[in-house]
Amino acid sequence: MNSIKLSTEVSVPASPWKINYDTQLMTLGSCFATLIGDRLFESKFRVLPNELGTLFNPWSISKLLQFAIREQFPHLGHYLSLGKHHHVSYDFHSSVYSDTTLDDFDTQLRLLLRRTRQQLLDTDVLVLTFGSAFAYRYLKTGELIANCHKTPAGEFQKELLSLETLSQSMDELLALLLPLNPDLKIIVTVSPVRHTRDTLPLNQVSKSLLRLLCHYLETTYPQVAYFPSYEIMLDELRDYRFYEPDLIHPDSVAVDHIFRTFLKAYLDQETHETLKEWQQAAQAIAHTPKHGYSEEYRKHLTQTIERLRKLKNRLAVETEIEKISLILKNQYP
């Protein structure tokens, strides 16, 4: 009897270029960029996960990266004080804020953008995750912004950005970025997180524009590759059991599956083997003793340290070795 396929697998061909543990990675964009960045960090890759904060639309991503590359700084008129010691910017997500003074916040943003410029010089692979084609126009300045921070709706106009606007903003970015770092590889993807506040029909319109943008970038620039996070979620994981209870965000099972597919496409065999060793060591580290600091647990800790020492020349595991050594020293004198 023939086997029955219960889902449509999304074919993801192996990348002609690979990521390894010497690769410097950077993820930017929507909250899905944070999820993937965190998974890479937990897997011991050299990665900066979404350091500029959540940015949903490509225009805002391009704007901040252009600020960083050109060494320009945010519009002072886009700073907002939500309280005496709470300052944010319309050009950044609410996770980028100051709890001291407005001057300190300005200094903080300038340092962040300068640091981002240096990171772009050092990055080997940049992962951009696009979440929405919607943006807000701040009526006081007439400029598009990244986040309205729940200020009165009358101060903004919500806009669905056209493919022309999106592609032009990314062209402008890449015209600056690629000469700055000619060896840079860029992976673009569409976030599978559903923006239901836009309504489901308009969410699909928005995602369609983002997918067209990714196709344009991939077919125009040889440095750009597309990874189908969105298609894996919608076609391969076509079931609400792979969503969080809000039915909007992919759950941990879905994110893990998408991440494993990403690794399969981009890691070389040697890196896969090292990752497997690290995952086994991480499981051992996470193990908690059932009967306190017994002789059995001492043997477990000793074996775990040996695992980590075998990885020491390939991965940064010094912190884990030090923590376990301290437990052995304090609990088994």
Tab-separated table of C-alpha atoms in Angstrom:
chain	number	residue	atom	x	y	z
A	1	MET	CA	0.000	0.000	0.000
A	2	ASN	CA	1.337	3.415	-0.949
A	3	SER	CA	2.154	5.813	1.879
A	4	ILE	CA	-0.131	8.791	2.356
A	5	LYS	CA	1.351	12.281	2.481
A	6	LEU	CA	-0.473	14.427	5.015
A	7	SER	CA	1.177	17.735	4.137
A	8	THR	CA	2.753	19.467	1.171
A	9	GLU	CA	6.482	19.796	1.695
A	10	VAL	CA	8.092	23.034	0.634
A	11	SER	CA	11.193	22.273	-1.388
A	12	VAL	CA	14.140	24.273	-0.072
A	13	PRO	CA	17.277	23.611	-2.150
A	14	ALA	CA	20.669	23.601	-0.477
A	15	SER	CA	22.395	26.953	-0.708
A	16	PRO	CA	25.521	27.088	-2.911
A	17	TRP	CA	27.232	29.058	-0.120
A	18	LYS	CA	27.263	27.916	3.482
A	19	ILE	CA	27.092	29.196	7.036
A	20	ASN	CA	29.507	27.827	9.633
A	21	TYR	CA	30.623	28.689	13.158
A	22	ASP	CA	33.040	31.315	11.859
A	23	THR	CA	30.270	33.148	9.995
A	24	GLN	CA	29.186	36.474	11.492
A	25	LEU	CA	25.403	36.726	11.210
A	26	MET	CA	22.963	39.568	11.795
A	27	THR	CA	19.166	39.374	11.827
A	28	LEU	CA	16.935	42.416	11.355
A	29	GLY	CA	13.246	43.055	10.859
A	30	SER	CA	10.023	41.772	12.350
A	31	CYS	CA	9.633	39.768	15.555
A	32	PHE	CA	10.337	36.626	13.511
A	33	ALA	CA	13.877	37.943	12.974
A	34	THR	CA	14.256	37.915	16.753
A	35	LEU	CA	12.994	34.327	16.974
A	36	ILE	CA	15.416	33.090	14.307
A	37	GLY	CA	18.240	35.181	15.741
A	38	ASP	CA	17.646	33.773	19.213
A	39	ARG	CA	17.633	30.204	17.840
A	40	LEU	CA	20.964	30.886	16.124
A	41	PHE	CA	22.382	32.381	19.343
A	42	GLU	CA	21.224	29.392	21.407
A	43	SER	CA	22.911	27.159	18.830
A	44	LYS	CA	26.203	28.992	19.483
A	45	PHE	CA	26.417	30.837	16.173
A	46	ARG	CA	27.991	34.288	16.059
A	47	VAL	CA	24.853	36.355	15.627
A	48	LEU	CA	23.401	39.742	16.527
A	49	PRO	CA	19.631	39.178	16.795
A	50	ASN	CA	17.504	42.198	15.841
A	51	GLU	CA	19.591	44.759	17.693
A	52	LEU	CA	17.707	47.716	16.159
A	53	GLY	CA	14.449	46.422	17.650
A	54	THR	CA	11.404	45.091	15.842
A	55	LEU	CA	10.861	46.702	12.434
A	56	PHE	CA	7.870	45.372	10.550
A	57	ASN	CA	8.090	46.969	7.113
A	58	PRO	CA	11.038	46.983	4.655
A	59	TRP	CA	10.916	50.770	4.244
A	60	SER	CA	11.683	51.303	7.942
A	61	ILE	CA	14.450	48.681	7.884
A	62	SER	CA	16.008	50.440	4.899
A	63	LYS	CA	15.658	53.856	6.532
A	64	LEU	CA	17.510	52.934	9.733
A	65	LEU	CA	20.246	51.027	7.917
A	66	GLN	CA	20.745	53.985	5.592
A	67	PHE	CA	20.961	56.244	8.654
A	68	ALA	CA	23.675	53.941	10.028
A	69	ILE	CA	25.662	53.711	6.779
A	70	ARG	CA	25.462	57.453	6.022
A	71	GLU	CA	26.171	58.261	9.683
A	72	GLN	CA	22.996	60.310	9.839
A	73	PHE	CA	20.796	60.447	12.900
A	74	PRO	CA	17.061	60.244	13.639
A	75	HIS	CA	14.720	63.183	13.189
A	76	LEU	CA	14.538	65.031	16.546
A	77	GLY	CA	10.883	65.738	15.815
A	78	HIS	CA	10.260	61.990	15.957
A	79	TYR	CA	11.283	61.730	19.619
A	80	LEU	CA	8.408	61.202	22.016
A	81	SER	CA	8.291	61.524	25.805
A	82	LEU	CA	5.733	59.153	27.300
A	83	GLY	CA	6.663	60.270	30.794
A	84	LYS	CA	9.376	62.178	32.621
A	85	HIS	CA	11.772	59.231	32.296
A	86	HIS	CA	10.387	57.299	29.322
A	87	HIS	CA	11.512	58.354	25.861
A	88	VAL	CA	10.958	56.600	22.529
A	89	SER	CA	11.265	57.400	18.824
A	90	TYR	CA	8.730	56.995	16.041
A	91	ASP	CA	11.565	55.570	13.923
A	92	PHE	CA	12.215	52.711	16.382
A	93	HIS	CA	10.244	50.007	18.162
A	94	SER	CA	9.213	50.543	21.799
A	95	SER	CA	11.938	48.092	22.889
A	96	VAL	CA	14.449	50.836	22.020
A	97	TYR	CA	13.889	53.483	24.697
A	98	SER	CA	15.480	55.529	27.467
A	99	ASP	CA	14.424	55.637	31.097
A	100	THR	CA	16.618	58.632	31.952
A	101	THR	CA	16.709	61.887	29.941
A	102	LEU	CA	15.915	62.862	26.359
A	103	ASP	CA	19.564	63.848	25.821
A	104	ASP	CA	20.661	60.432	27.010
A	105	PHE	CA	18.182	58.843	24.594
A	106	ASP	CA	19.595	60.847	21.697
A	107	THR	CA	23.119	59.739	22.647
A	108	GLN	CA	21.925	56.137	22.951
A	109	LEU	CA	20.422	56.129	19.451
A	110	ARG	CA	23.523	57.703	17.923
A	111	LEU	CA	25.737	55.067	19.522
A	112	LEU	CA	23.358	52.317	18.377
A	113	LEU	CA	23.504	53.502	14.761
A	114	ARG	CA	27.293	53.895	14.834
A	115	ARG	CA	27.608	50.370	16.255
A	116	THR	CA	25.234	49.073	13.569
A	117	ARG	CA	27.442	50.561	10.846
A	118	GLN	CA	30.477	48.747	12.199
A	119	GLN	CA	28.491	45.535	12.515
A	120	LEU	CA	27.413	45.799	8.879
A	121	LEU	CA	31.091	46.021	7.906
A	122	ASP	CA	31.854	42.830	9.859
A	123	THR	CA	28.750	40.819	8.960
A	124	ASP	CA	29.010	37.891	6.535
A	125	VAL	CA	25.297	37.043	6.317
A	126	LEU	CA	22.427	39.472	6.920
A	127	VAL	CA	18.971	37.953	7.457
A	128	LEU	CA	16.080	40.358	6.777
A	129	THR	CA	12.563	39.373	7.816
A	130	PHE	CA	9.702	41.445	6.394
A	131	GLY	CA	6.483	41.407	8.411
A	132	SER	CA	4.150	43.950	6.834
A	133	ALA	CA	3.837	46.276	3.848
A	134	PHE	CA	1.868	48.746	5.980
A	135	ALA	CA	3.482	51.821	7.490
A	136	TYR	CA	2.331	54.984	9.237
A	137	ARG	CA	2.874	58.520	7.992
A	138	TYR	CA	3.443	61.072	10.740
A	139	LEU	CA	1.330	64.016	9.621
A	140	LYS	CA	3.409	66.634	11.474
A	141	THR	CA	6.516	65.870	9.407
A	142	GLY	CA	4.969	64.070	6.424
A	143	GLU	CA	7.420	61.199	6.867
A	144	LEU	CA	6.837	57.477	7.108
A	145	ILE	CA	7.664	56.053	10.526
A	146	ALA	CA	8.243	52.624	12.020
A	147	ASN	CA	5.993	52.759	15.089
A	148	CYS	CA	3.279	55.133	16.306
A	149	HIS	CA	3.634	54.069	19.983
A	150	LYS	CA	-0.157	54.152	20.537
A	151	THR	CA	-0.320	57.942	20.302
A	152	PRO	CA	-3.595	59.480	19.013
A	153	ALA	CA	-4.606	57.987	15.665
A	154	GLY	CA	-5.389	61.427	14.259
A	155	GLU	CA	-1.658	62.215	14.139
A	156	PHE	CA	-0.983	59.422	11.639
A	157	GLN	CA	-2.147	58.052	8.346
A	158	LYS	CA	-1.836	54.321	7.787
A	159	GLU	CA	-0.561	53.446	4.310
A	160	LEU	CA	-0.130	50.271	2.305
A	161	LEU	CA	3.232	50.784	0.639
A	162	SER	CA	3.431	50.010	-3.066
A	163	LEU	CA	5.850	47.520	-4.570
A	164	GLU	CA	7.556	50.439	-6.309
A	165	THR	CA	8.088	52.253	-2.995
A	166	LEU	CA	9.354	49.114	-1.270
A	167	SER	CA	11.715	48.086	-4.054
A	168	GLN	CA	13.060	51.630	-4.433
A	169	SER	CA	13.847	51.831	-0.704
A	170	MET	CA	15.698	48.491	-0.830
A	171	ASP	CA	17.560	49.504	-4.004
A	172	GLU	CA	18.757	52.648	-2.223
A	173	LEU	CA	19.897	50.565	0.750
A	174	LEU	CA	21.762	47.988	-1.314
A	175	ALA	CA	23.437	50.706	-3.385
A	176	LEU	CA	25.055	51.834	-0.122
A	177	LEU	CA	25.442	48.514	1.665
A	178	LEU	CA	27.024	46.313	-1.002
A	179	PRO	CA	29.967	48.665	-1.763
A	180	LEU	CA	30.496	48.969	2.008
A	181	ASN	CA	30.656	45.164	2.386
A	182	PRO	CA	31.138	43.563	-1.067
A	183	ASP	CA	31.287	39.994	0.306
A	184	LEU	CA	27.986	40.302	2.184
A	185	LYS	CA	25.304	37.666	1.581
A	186	ILE	CA	21.670	38.568	2.315
A	187	ILE	CA	18.805	36.203	3.104
A	188	VAL	CA	15.315	37.692	2.821
A	189	THR	CA	12.158	36.078	4.107
A	190	VAL	CA	8.508	36.947	4.762
A	191	SER	CA	7.392	36.545	8.360
A	192	PRO	CA	4.679	33.904	8.849
A	193	VAL	CA	3.159	35.951	11.690
A	194	ARG	CA	-0.362	37.012	10.672
A	195	HIS	CA	-1.172	40.727	11.031
A	196	THR	CA	-4.869	40.289	11.735
A	197	ARG	CA	-5.307	43.908	12.836
A	198	ASP	CA	-4.994	44.774	9.158
A	199	THR	CA	-7.884	42.292	8.574
A	200	LEU	CA	-7.164	38.905	7.063
A	201	PRO	CA	-7.827	40.011	3.453
A	202	LEU	CA	-5.459	42.998	3.770
A	203	ASN	CA	-2.903	40.849	5.587
A	204	GLN	CA	-2.797	38.702	2.462
A	205	VAL	CA	-2.407	41.777	0.264
A	206	SER	CA	0.424	42.964	2.487
A	207	LYS	CA	2.193	39.586	2.494
A	208	SER	CA	1.790	39.362	-1.285
A	209	LEU	CA	3.610	42.667	-1.718
A	210	LEU	CA	6.394	41.473	0.555
A	211	ARG	CA	6.706	38.224	-1.371
A	212	LEU	CA	6.915	40.168	-4.642
A	213	LEU	CA	9.592	42.367	-3.103
A	214	CYS	CA	11.632	39.311	-2.071
A	215	HIS	CA	11.289	37.873	-5.575
A	216	TYR	CA	12.467	41.166	-7.060
A	217	LEU	CA	15.491	41.287	-4.738
A	218	GLU	CA	16.448	37.664	-5.318
A	219	THR	CA	16.252	37.938	-9.101
A	220	THR	CA	17.982	41.330	-9.264
A	221	TYR	CA	20.882	40.895	-6.850
A	222	PRO	CA	23.123	37.779	-6.923
A	223	GLN	CA	24.002	38.435	-3.262
A	224	VAL	CA	20.360	37.955	-2.182
A	225	ALA	CA	18.644	34.609	-1.519
A	226	TYR	CA	15.054	33.935	-0.473
A	227	PHE	CA	14.126	31.559	2.351
A	228	PRO	CA	10.442	30.490	2.357
A	229	SER	CA	9.438	30.836	6.027
A	230	TYR	CA	5.998	32.057	4.982
A	231	GLU	CA	5.362	29.165	2.594
A	232	ILE	CA	6.547	26.563	5.110
A	233	MET	CA	4.069	27.895	7.666
A	234	LEU	CA	1.114	28.232	5.307
A	235	ASP	CA	1.591	25.165	3.121
A	236	GLU	CA	3.687	22.629	5.006
A	237	LEU	CA	2.309	23.389	8.489
A	238	ARG	CA	-1.266	24.020	7.366
A	239	ASP	CA	-2.918	23.431	10.736
A	240	TYR	CA	-3.866	25.678	13.661
A	241	ARG	CA	-2.131	23.273	16.060
A	242	PHE	CA	1.121	24.904	14.918
A	243	TYR	CA	0.001	28.329	16.166
A	244	GLU	CA	0.025	29.914	19.599
A	245	PRO	CA	-3.413	30.236	21.255
A	246	ASP	CA	-3.781	33.694	19.669
A	247	LEU	CA	-3.866	31.931	16.240
A	248	ILE	CA	-1.497	34.619	14.970
A	249	HIS	CA	2.017	33.603	15.982
A	250	PRO	CA	3.673	30.293	15.043
A	251	ASP	CA	4.254	28.154	18.125
A	252	SER	CA	7.615	26.760	19.211
A	253	VAL	CA	7.112	23.549	17.213
A	254	ALA	CA	6.560	25.549	14.024
A	255	VAL	CA	9.503	27.882	14.680
A	256	ASP	CA	11.756	24.902	15.425
A	257	HIS	CA	10.702	23.217	12.185
A	258	ILE	CA	11.318	26.356	10.126
A	259	PHE	CA	14.668	26.815	11.852
A	260	ARG	CA	15.713	23.212	11.161
A	261	THR	CA	14.791	23.680	7.494
A	262	PHE	CA	16.890	26.860	7.442
A	263	LEU	CA	19.877	25.025	8.916
A	264	LYS	CA	19.498	22.141	6.470
A	265	ALA	CA	19.680	24.579	3.554
A	266	TYR	CA	22.579	26.706	4.782
A	267	LEU	CA	24.908	24.626	6.983
A	268	ASP	CA	27.735	22.498	5.672
A	269	GLN	CA	28.133	18.915	6.932
A	270	GLU	CA	30.916	19.703	9.391
A	271	THR	CA	28.869	22.479	10.987
A	272	HIS	CA	25.854	20.164	11.219
A	273	GLU	CA	27.989	17.650	13.138
A	274	THR	CA	29.295	20.320	15.508
A	275	LEU	CA	25.767	21.592	16.084
A	276	LYS	CA	24.601	18.066	16.898
A	277	GLU	CA	27.376	17.727	19.476
A	278	TRP	CA	26.446	21.067	21.026
A	279	GLN	CA	22.755	20.125	21.204
A	280	GLN	CA	23.647	16.924	23.065
A	281	ALA	CA	25.844	18.911	25.446
A	282	ALA	CA	23.086	21.517	25.944
A	283	GLN	CA	20.631	18.749	26.887
A	284	ALA	CA	23.131	17.451	29.419
A	285	ILE	CA	23.601	20.951	30.870
A	286	ALA	CA	19.820	21.383	31.209
A	287	HIS	CA	19.489	18.117	33.144
A	288	THR	CA	18.488	18.621	36.783
A	289	PRO	CA	19.301	16.044	39.466
A	290	LYS	CA	16.421	13.957	40.806
A	291	HIS	CA	18.158	13.213	44.113
A	292	GLY	CA	20.208	16.310	44.823
A	293	TYR	CA	23.963	16.424	44.494
A	294	SER	CA	24.452	12.681	44.447
A	295	GLU	CA	27.433	10.691	43.230
A	296	GLU	CA	25.435	9.919	40.105
A	297	TYR	CA	25.001	13.630	39.408
A	298	ARG	CA	28.723	14.250	39.972
A	299	LYS	CA	29.492	11.699	37.254
A	300	HIS	CA	26.963	13.400	34.989
A	301	LEU	CA	28.626	16.798	35.497
A	302	THR	CA	32.096	15.334	34.889
A	303	GLN	CA	30.937	13.709	31.646
A	304	THR	CA	29.282	16.971	30.567
A	305	ILE	CA	32.506	18.907	31.096
A	306	GLU	CA	34.339	16.347	28.959
A	307	ARG	CA	31.763	16.863	26.188
A	308	LEU	CA	32.270	20.612	26.383
A	309	ARG	CA	36.071	20.368	26.371
A	310	LYS	CA	35.877	18.440	23.103
A	311	LEU	CA	33.911	21.376	21.657
A	312	LYS	CA	36.133	24.098	23.123
A	313	ASN	CA	38.274	24.562	20.014
A	314	ARG	CA	35.180	24.961	17.845
A	315	LEU	CA	32.637	26.778	20.019
A	316	ALA	CA	32.644	29.373	22.790
A	317	VAL	CA	31.751	27.078	25.704
A	318	GLU	CA	34.089	28.515	28.326
A	319	THR	CA	31.182	29.975	30.340
A	320	GLU	CA	29.415	26.602	30.523
A	321	ILE	CA	32.638	24.832	31.572
A	322	GLU	CA	33.257	27.440	34.267
A	323	LYS	CA	29.721	27.122	35.693
A	324	ILE	CA	29.875	23.328	35.915
A	325	SER	CA	33.409	23.461	37.370
A	326	LEU	CA	32.124	25.812	40.064
A	327	ILE	CA	29.308	23.391	40.958
A	328	LEU	CA	31.798	20.530	41.223
A	329	LYS	CA	34.108	22.647	43.371
A	330	ASN	CA	31.358	23.829	45.751
A	331	GLN	CA	29.233	20.670	45.993
A	332	TYR	CA	31.912	17.979	45.739
A	333	PRO	CA	34.954	19.323	47.627
